[in-house]
Amino acid sequence: MDFLSIEFLTALLSIIIIDLVLAGDNAIVIGLAARNLPKHQQKQTIIWGTVGAIAIRALATMAVVWLLKIPGLLLVGGVLLVWIAYKLLIEEKGHEVEAGKSMWEAIRTIIIADALMGIDNVLAVAGAAHGSFLLVILGLLISVPVVVWGSTLILKWVDRFPIIITIGAGVLAWTAAKMIVGEPFLATYFANPIVKYGVELLVIAGVLMAGKWKKGKMHKEATEEAKAANG
């Protein structure tokens, strides 16, 4: 993949969108972990916690990029990413994080929580990077500072424009589809461009439609339960 080619820039844009959509909650975790510290320590805690989280995330993502080269794992990763895209559309996420009592305890909380919450992010970015470590690093360098310092704004945008989540899920589904059709041992099945792009479109449409249907069903059930509770 040539640097600054259309393919490279498209992959980089996909990584940035994935990071922004999936890492918004991680930014909130950072704020919650530092909330009980004195004001003068909160900024330092957020900076060092973020540095640690970025380092762990970069190492984990590069490890997954390498692992996806093993035959069969690209297919497995793609299927898992389809599920992650679907969950993004239907899940309501909470932010129950214990605040650290000291600066180092808060930093540790941030790093551990980010590592645990960032598994979906790591897999998605690794898939979108198509084996390029440069794309992984560039994506992190661009998106993480935006997420950390712009988390409140990002969450307001998501609340005001739910279409952002749909776009993010679509990008995840597209990345998943590209991983599946890019699996080497399935190459003969997707040699025909019509079949290849047809499957990609089918995966994207399937995820978005299934998510919309499930969300509608959940909303209907919640409305019925509220009516029953009110007698």
PDB file of C-alpha atoms in Angstrom:
ATOM      1  CA  MET A   1       0.000   0.000   0.000  1.00  0.00           C
ATOM      2  CA  ASP A   2       1.643   3.207  -1.225  1.00  0.00           C
ATOM      3  CA  PHE A   3       1.926   6.142   1.191  1.00  0.00           C
ATOM      4  CA  LEU A   4      -0.748   8.803   0.443  1.00  0.00           C
ATOM      5  CA  SER A   5      -2.419   6.619  -2.208  1.00  0.00           C
ATOM      6  CA  ILE A   6      -6.244   6.564  -2.333  1.00  0.00           C
ATOM      7  CA  GLU A   7      -6.205   3.117  -0.691  1.00  0.00           C
ATOM      8  CA  PHE A   8      -3.902   4.371   2.092  1.00  0.00           C
ATOM      9  CA  LEU A   9      -5.955   7.514   2.754  1.00  0.00           C
ATOM     10  CA  THR A  10      -9.241   5.552   2.725  1.00  0.00           C
ATOM     11  CA  ALA A  11      -7.836   3.080   5.261  1.00  0.00           C
ATOM     12  CA  LEU A  12      -6.540   5.948   7.439  1.00  0.00           C
ATOM     13  CA  LEU A  13      -9.953   7.655   7.361  1.00  0.00           C
ATOM     14  CA  SER A  14     -11.610   4.352   8.334  1.00  0.00           C
ATOM     15  CA  ILE A  15      -9.229   3.970  11.293  1.00  0.00           C
ATOM     16  CA  ILE A  16      -9.894   7.529  12.501  1.00  0.00           C
ATOM     17  CA  ILE A  17     -13.689   7.017  12.294  1.00  0.00           C
ATOM     18  CA  ILE A  18     -13.390   3.671  14.124  1.00  0.00           C
ATOM     19  CA  ASP A  19     -11.238   5.244  16.842  1.00  0.00           C
ATOM     20  CA  LEU A  20     -13.625   8.180  17.322  1.00  0.00           C
ATOM     21  CA  VAL A  21     -16.763   6.005  17.452  1.00  0.00           C
ATOM     22  CA  LEU A  22     -15.369   3.209  19.633  1.00  0.00           C
ATOM     23  CA  ALA A  23     -13.047   5.235  21.883  1.00  0.00           C
ATOM     24  CA  GLY A  24     -15.523   7.892  23.042  1.00  0.00           C
ATOM     25  CA  ASP A  25     -16.419   5.840  26.117  1.00  0.00           C
ATOM     26  CA  ASN A  26     -12.737   5.338  26.903  1.00  0.00           C
ATOM     27  CA  ALA A  27     -12.317   9.105  27.158  1.00  0.00           C
ATOM     28  CA  ILE A  28     -15.136   9.209  29.694  1.00  0.00           C
ATOM     29  CA  VAL A  29     -13.379   6.469  31.677  1.00  0.00           C
ATOM     30  CA  ILE A  30     -10.299   8.685  31.864  1.00  0.00           C
ATOM     31  CA  GLY A  31     -12.345  11.553  33.269  1.00  0.00           C
ATOM     32  CA  LEU A  32     -14.175   9.362  35.788  1.00  0.00           C
ATOM     33  CA  ALA A  33     -10.994   7.721  37.070  1.00  0.00           C
ATOM     34  CA  ALA A  34      -9.454  11.130  37.858  1.00  0.00           C
ATOM     35  CA  ARG A  35     -12.580  12.822  39.208  1.00  0.00           C
ATOM     36  CA  ASN A  36     -11.707  12.545  42.939  1.00  0.00           C
ATOM     37  CA  LEU A  37      -8.173  13.894  42.624  1.00  0.00           C
ATOM     38  CA  PRO A  38      -7.179  17.501  43.379  1.00  0.00           C
ATOM     39  CA  LYS A  39      -7.509  19.792  40.360  1.00  0.00           C
ATOM     40  CA  HIS A  40      -3.742  20.237  39.983  1.00  0.00           C
ATOM     41  CA  GLN A  41      -3.271  16.438  39.718  1.00  0.00           C
ATOM     42  CA  GLN A  42      -6.158  15.720  37.348  1.00  0.00           C
ATOM     43  CA  LYS A  43      -4.405  17.105  34.252  1.00  0.00           C
ATOM     44  CA  GLN A  44      -1.184  15.168  34.980  1.00  0.00           C
ATOM     45  CA  THR A  45      -3.182  11.997  35.632  1.00  0.00           C
ATOM     46  CA  ILE A  46      -5.116  12.326  32.376  1.00  0.00           C
ATOM     47  CA  ILE A  47      -1.900  12.967  30.387  1.00  0.00           C
ATOM     48  CA  TRP A  48       0.077  10.049  31.867  1.00  0.00           C
ATOM     49  CA  GLY A  49      -2.930   7.728  31.858  1.00  0.00           C
ATOM     50  CA  THR A  50      -3.489   8.535  28.202  1.00  0.00           C
ATOM     51  CA  VAL A  51       0.198   7.993  27.342  1.00  0.00           C
ATOM     52  CA  GLY A  52       0.095   4.573  29.025  1.00  0.00           C
ATOM     53  CA  ALA A  53      -3.183   3.674  27.342  1.00  0.00           C
ATOM     54  CA  ILE A  54      -1.855   4.692  23.894  1.00  0.00           C
ATOM     55  CA  ALA A  55       1.319   2.624  24.402  1.00  0.00           C
ATOM     56  CA  ILE A  56      -0.645  -0.483  25.429  1.00  0.00           C
ATOM     57  CA  ARG A  57      -3.152   0.013  22.605  1.00  0.00           C
ATOM     58  CA  ALA A  58      -0.421   0.491  19.973  1.00  0.00           C
ATOM     59  CA  LEU A  59       1.424  -2.667  21.078  1.00  0.00           C
ATOM     60  CA  ALA A  60      -1.796  -4.697  21.208  1.00  0.00           C
ATOM     61  CA  THR A  61      -2.919  -3.472  17.777  1.00  0.00           C
ATOM     62  CA  MET A  62       0.454  -4.238  16.169  1.00  0.00           C
ATOM     63  CA  ALA A  63       0.359  -7.713  17.733  1.00  0.00           C
ATOM     64  CA  VAL A  64      -3.100  -8.298  16.244  1.00  0.00           C
ATOM     65  CA  VAL A  65      -1.942  -6.963  12.835  1.00  0.00           C
ATOM     66  CA  TRP A  66       0.779  -9.628  12.917  1.00  0.00           C
ATOM     67  CA  LEU A  67      -1.599 -12.354  14.153  1.00  0.00           C
ATOM     68  CA  LEU A  68      -4.102 -11.627  11.365  1.00  0.00           C
ATOM     69  CA  LYS A  69      -1.477 -12.855   8.889  1.00  0.00           C
ATOM     70  CA  ILE A  70      -1.964 -16.399  10.258  1.00  0.00           C
ATOM     71  CA  PRO A  71      -4.263 -18.395   7.897  1.00  0.00           C
ATOM     72  CA  GLY A  72      -7.881 -18.389   9.077  1.00  0.00           C
ATOM     73  CA  LEU A  73      -7.568 -15.598  11.636  1.00  0.00           C
ATOM     74  CA  LEU A  74      -8.550 -12.901   9.131  1.00  0.00           C
ATOM     75  CA  LEU A  75     -11.875 -14.719   8.663  1.00  0.00           C
ATOM     76  CA  VAL A  76     -12.349 -15.157  12.428  1.00  0.00           C
ATOM     77  CA  GLY A  77     -11.488 -11.494  13.043  1.00  0.00           C
ATOM     78  CA  GLY A  78     -13.939 -10.400  10.334  1.00  0.00           C
ATOM     79  CA  VAL A  79     -16.790 -12.425  11.865  1.00  0.00           C
ATOM     80  CA  LEU A  80     -16.023 -11.002  15.333  1.00  0.00           C
ATOM     81  CA  LEU A  81     -16.002  -7.491  13.883  1.00  0.00           C
ATOM     82  CA  VAL A  82     -19.439  -8.050  12.322  1.00  0.00           C
ATOM     83  CA  TRP A  83     -20.705  -8.814  15.841  1.00  0.00           C
ATOM     84  CA  ILE A  84     -18.957  -5.726  17.264  1.00  0.00           C
ATOM     85  CA  ALA A  85     -20.585  -3.532  14.577  1.00  0.00           C
ATOM     86  CA  TYR A  86     -23.999  -4.996  15.430  1.00  0.00           C
ATOM     87  CA  LYS A  87     -23.479  -4.456  19.183  1.00  0.00           C
ATOM     88  CA  LEU A  88     -22.464  -0.841  18.556  1.00  0.00           C
ATOM     89  CA  LEU A  89     -25.916  -0.218  17.064  1.00  0.00           C
ATOM     90  CA  ILE A  90     -27.969  -1.840  19.820  1.00  0.00           C
ATOM     91  CA  GLU A  91     -26.057  -1.433  23.086  1.00  0.00           C
ATOM     92  CA  GLU A  92     -26.552   1.260  25.673  1.00  0.00           C
ATOM     93  CA  LYS A  93     -23.187   1.730  27.392  1.00  0.00           C
ATOM     94  CA  GLY A  94     -22.642   2.694  31.007  1.00  0.00           C
ATOM     95  CA  HIS A  95     -19.609   4.269  32.624  1.00  0.00           C
ATOM     96  CA  GLU A  96     -19.325   2.692  36.075  1.00  0.00           C
ATOM     97  CA  VAL A  97     -15.681   3.286  36.913  1.00  0.00           C
ATOM     98  CA  GLU A  98     -14.216   3.575  40.390  1.00  0.00           C
ATOM     99  CA  ALA A  99     -12.338   6.828  40.916  1.00  0.00           C
ATOM    100  CA  GLY A 100      -8.691   6.523  41.930  1.00  0.00           C
ATOM    101  CA  LYS A 101      -7.740   7.652  45.435  1.00  0.00           C
ATOM    102  CA  SER A 102      -4.225   8.682  44.394  1.00  0.00           C
ATOM    103  CA  MET A 103      -2.632   9.901  41.175  1.00  0.00           C
ATOM    104  CA  TRP A 104      -0.872   6.594  40.417  1.00  0.00           C
ATOM    105  CA  GLU A 105      -3.955   4.565  41.317  1.00  0.00           C
ATOM    106  CA  ALA A 106      -6.018   6.668  38.905  1.00  0.00           C
ATOM    107  CA  ILE A 107      -3.384   6.242  36.161  1.00  0.00           C
ATOM    108  CA  ARG A 108      -3.424   2.466  36.708  1.00  0.00           C
ATOM    109  CA  THR A 109      -7.247   2.455  36.538  1.00  0.00           C
ATOM    110  CA  ILE A 110      -7.181   4.411  33.263  1.00  0.00           C
ATOM    111  CA  ILE A 111      -4.663   2.050  31.628  1.00  0.00           C
ATOM    112  CA  ILE A 112      -6.401  -1.165  32.764  1.00  0.00           C
ATOM    113  CA  ALA A 113      -9.901   0.082  31.901  1.00  0.00           C
ATOM    114  CA  ASP A 114      -8.760   1.321  28.488  1.00  0.00           C
ATOM    115  CA  ALA A 115      -7.053  -2.014  27.738  1.00  0.00           C
ATOM    116  CA  LEU A 116     -10.186  -3.977  28.648  1.00  0.00           C
ATOM    117  CA  MET A 117     -12.615  -1.643  26.876  1.00  0.00           C
ATOM    118  CA  GLY A 118     -10.361  -1.224  23.847  1.00  0.00           C
ATOM    119  CA  ILE A 119     -10.377  -4.854  22.634  1.00  0.00           C
ATOM    120  CA  ASP A 120     -13.027  -4.109  19.994  1.00  0.00           C
ATOM    121  CA  ASN A 121     -11.092  -1.008  18.955  1.00  0.00           C
ATOM    122  CA  VAL A 122      -7.823  -2.939  18.603  1.00  0.00           C
ATOM    123  CA  LEU A 123      -9.403  -5.608  16.390  1.00  0.00           C
ATOM    124  CA  ALA A 124     -11.203  -3.047  14.215  1.00  0.00           C
ATOM    125  CA  VAL A 125      -8.107  -0.874  13.691  1.00  0.00           C
ATOM    126  CA  ALA A 126      -5.922  -3.910  12.977  1.00  0.00           C
ATOM    127  CA  GLY A 127      -8.395  -5.061  10.327  1.00  0.00           C
ATOM    128  CA  ALA A 128      -8.647  -1.621   8.716  1.00  0.00           C
ATOM    129  CA  ALA A 129      -4.844  -1.229   8.653  1.00  0.00           C
ATOM    130  CA  HIS A 130      -4.396  -4.103   6.153  1.00  0.00           C
ATOM    131  CA  GLY A 131      -1.066  -5.083   7.697  1.00  0.00           C
ATOM    132  CA  SER A 132       0.371  -1.550   7.811  1.00  0.00           C
ATOM    133  CA  PHE A 133       1.951  -0.592  11.161  1.00  0.00           C
ATOM    134  CA  LEU A 134       2.301   2.989   9.870  1.00  0.00           C
ATOM    135  CA  LEU A 135      -1.485   3.239   9.517  1.00  0.00           C
ATOM    136  CA  VAL A 136      -1.965   1.967  13.090  1.00  0.00           C
ATOM    137  CA  ILE A 137       0.387   4.585  14.539  1.00  0.00           C
ATOM    138  CA  LEU A 138      -0.953   7.449  12.378  1.00  0.00           C
ATOM    139  CA  GLY A 139      -4.543   6.550  13.282  1.00  0.00           C
ATOM    140  CA  LEU A 140      -3.733   6.560  17.005  1.00  0.00           C
ATOM    141  CA  LEU A 141      -1.726   9.807  16.831  1.00  0.00           C
ATOM    142  CA  ILE A 142      -4.567  11.615  15.055  1.00  0.00           C
ATOM    143  CA  SER A 143      -7.614  10.237  16.847  1.00  0.00           C
ATOM    144  CA  VAL A 144      -6.562   9.656  20.479  1.00  0.00           C
ATOM    145  CA  PRO A 145      -5.809  13.334  21.314  1.00  0.00           C
ATOM    146  CA  VAL A 146      -9.119  14.301  19.677  1.00  0.00           C
ATOM    147  CA  VAL A 147     -10.972  11.698  21.750  1.00  0.00           C
ATOM    148  CA  VAL A 148      -9.287  12.616  25.049  1.00  0.00           C
ATOM    149  CA  TRP A 149      -9.605  16.376  24.795  1.00  0.00           C
ATOM    150  CA  GLY A 150     -12.820  16.440  22.781  1.00  0.00           C
ATOM    151  CA  SER A 151     -14.755  13.627  24.472  1.00  0.00           C
ATOM    152  CA  THR A 152     -17.554  15.845  25.752  1.00  0.00           C
ATOM    153  CA  LEU A 153     -18.053  17.402  22.325  1.00  0.00           C
ATOM    154  CA  ILE A 154     -17.973  13.985  20.620  1.00  0.00           C
ATOM    155  CA  LEU A 155     -20.604  12.576  22.992  1.00  0.00           C
ATOM    156  CA  LYS A 156     -22.822  15.639  22.433  1.00  0.00           C
ATOM    157  CA  TRP A 157     -22.544  15.096  18.685  1.00  0.00           C
ATOM    158  CA  VAL A 158     -23.457  11.418  19.072  1.00  0.00           C
ATOM    159  CA  ASP A 159     -26.505  12.295  21.207  1.00  0.00           C
ATOM    160  CA  ARG A 160     -27.597  15.019  18.798  1.00  0.00           C
ATOM    161  CA  PHE A 161     -26.816  13.134  15.589  1.00  0.00           C
ATOM    162  CA  PRO A 162     -27.414   9.364  16.102  1.00  0.00           C
ATOM    163  CA  ILE A 163     -26.474   8.887  12.442  1.00  0.00           C
ATOM    164  CA  ILE A 164     -22.819   9.081  13.612  1.00  0.00           C
ATOM    165  CA  ILE A 165     -23.212   5.689  15.318  1.00  0.00           C
ATOM    166  CA  THR A 166     -24.816   4.262  12.180  1.00  0.00           C
ATOM    167  CA  ILE A 167     -21.926   5.566  10.055  1.00  0.00           C
ATOM    168  CA  GLY A 168     -19.421   4.092  12.532  1.00  0.00           C
ATOM    169  CA  ALA A 169     -21.191   0.716  12.484  1.00  0.00           C
ATOM    170  CA  GLY A 170     -21.216   0.827   8.680  1.00  0.00           C
ATOM    171  CA  VAL A 171     -17.459   1.462   8.586  1.00  0.00           C
ATOM    172  CA  LEU A 172     -16.911  -1.421  11.041  1.00  0.00           C
ATOM    173  CA  ALA A 173     -19.097  -3.729   8.937  1.00  0.00           C
ATOM    174  CA  TRP A 174     -17.202  -2.697   5.786  1.00  0.00           C
ATOM    175  CA  THR A 175     -13.877  -3.397   7.516  1.00  0.00           C
ATOM    176  CA  ALA A 176     -15.206  -6.784   8.656  1.00  0.00           C
ATOM    177  CA  ALA A 177     -16.357  -7.631   5.124  1.00  0.00           C
ATOM    178  CA  LYS A 178     -12.965  -6.671   3.649  1.00  0.00           C
ATOM    179  CA  MET A 179     -11.263  -8.924   6.220  1.00  0.00           C
ATOM    180  CA  ILE A 180     -13.549 -11.847   5.307  1.00  0.00           C
ATOM    181  CA  VAL A 181     -13.161 -11.524   1.520  1.00  0.00           C
ATOM    182  CA  GLY A 182      -9.433 -10.895   1.997  1.00  0.00           C
ATOM    183  CA  GLU A 183      -8.855 -14.234   3.746  1.00  0.00           C
ATOM    184  CA  PRO A 184      -6.212 -16.005   1.569  1.00  0.00           C
ATOM    185  CA  PHE A 185      -7.747 -19.494   1.666  1.00  0.00           C
ATOM    186  CA  LEU A 186     -11.086 -18.057   0.458  1.00  0.00           C
ATOM    187  CA  ALA A 187      -9.450 -16.164  -2.436  1.00  0.00           C
ATOM    188  CA  THR A 188     -10.897 -18.466  -5.137  1.00  0.00           C
ATOM    189  CA  TYR A 189     -14.457 -17.788  -3.934  1.00  0.00           C
ATOM    190  CA  PHE A 190     -13.995 -14.017  -4.197  1.00  0.00           C
ATOM    191  CA  ALA A 191     -11.909 -13.882  -7.387  1.00  0.00           C
ATOM    192  CA  ASN A 192     -14.912 -12.421  -9.199  1.00  0.00           C
ATOM    193  CA  PRO A 193     -15.159  -8.687  -8.334  1.00  0.00           C
ATOM    194  CA  ILE A 194     -18.975  -8.815  -8.509  1.00  0.00           C
ATOM    195  CA  VAL A 195     -19.073 -11.566  -5.869  1.00  0.00           C
ATOM    196  CA  LYS A 196     -16.439  -9.819  -3.743  1.00  0.00           C
ATOM    197  CA  TYR A 197     -18.122  -6.399  -3.669  1.00  0.00           C
ATOM    198  CA  GLY A 198     -21.566  -8.014  -3.498  1.00  0.00           C
ATOM    199  CA  VAL A 199     -20.603  -9.803  -0.272  1.00  0.00           C
ATOM    200  CA  GLU A 200     -19.159  -6.577   1.168  1.00  0.00           C
ATOM    201  CA  LEU A 201     -22.412  -4.701   0.453  1.00  0.00           C
ATOM    202  CA  LEU A 202     -24.460  -7.609   1.827  1.00  0.00           C
ATOM    203  CA  VAL A 203     -22.516  -7.616   5.115  1.00  0.00           C
ATOM    204  CA  ILE A 204     -22.887  -3.839   5.547  1.00  0.00           C
ATOM    205  CA  ALA A 205     -26.612  -3.892   4.716  1.00  0.00           C
ATOM    206  CA  GLY A 206     -27.194  -6.965   6.905  1.00  0.00           C
ATOM    207  CA  VAL A 207     -25.544  -5.412   9.972  1.00  0.00           C
ATOM    208  CA  LEU A 208     -27.359  -2.067   9.610  1.00  0.00           C
ATOM    209  CA  MET A 209     -30.748  -3.673   8.984  1.00  0.00           C
ATOM    210  CA  ALA A 210     -30.370  -6.192  11.822  1.00  0.00           C
ATOM    211  CA  GLY A 211     -29.287  -3.429  14.205  1.00  0.00           C
ATOM    212  CA  LYS A 212     -32.212  -1.207  13.213  1.00  0.00           C
ATOM    213  CA  TRP A 213     -34.696  -4.074  13.611  1.00  0.00           C
ATOM    214  CA  LYS A 214     -33.315  -5.087  17.030  1.00  0.00           C
ATOM    215  CA  LYS A 215     -33.228  -1.477  18.267  1.00  0.00           C
ATOM    216  CA  GLY A 216     -36.850  -1.000  17.181  1.00  0.00           C
ATOM    217  CA  LYS A 217     -37.876  -4.215  18.932  1.00  0.00           C
ATOM    218  CA  MET A 218     -36.095  -3.177  22.138  1.00  0.00           C
ATOM    219  CA  HIS A 219     -37.739   0.254  22.045  1.00  0.00           C
ATOM    220  CA  LYS A 220     -41.189  -1.333  21.545  1.00  0.00           C
ATOM    221  CA  GLU A 221     -40.661  -3.737  24.462  1.00  0.00           C
ATOM    222  CA  ALA A 222     -39.480  -0.897  26.727  1.00  0.00           C
ATOM    223  CA  THR A 223     -42.561   1.174  25.796  1.00  0.00           C
ATOM    224  CA  GLU A 224     -44.899  -1.748  26.547  1.00  0.00           C
ATOM    225  CA  GLU A 225     -43.182  -2.383  29.909  1.00  0.00           C
ATOM    226  CA  ALA A 226     -43.512   1.310  30.833  1.00  0.00           C
ATOM    227  CA  LYS A 227     -47.211   1.265  29.950  1.00  0.00           C
ATOM    228  CA  ALA A 228     -47.761  -1.892  32.012  1.00  0.00           C
ATOM    229  CA  ALA A 229     -45.912  -0.386  34.986  1.00  0.00           C
ATOM    230  CA  ASN A 230     -48.071   2.751  34.829  1.00  0.00           C
ATOM    231  CA  GLY A 231     -51.147   0.575  34.892  1.00  0.00           C
TER     232      GLY A 231
END
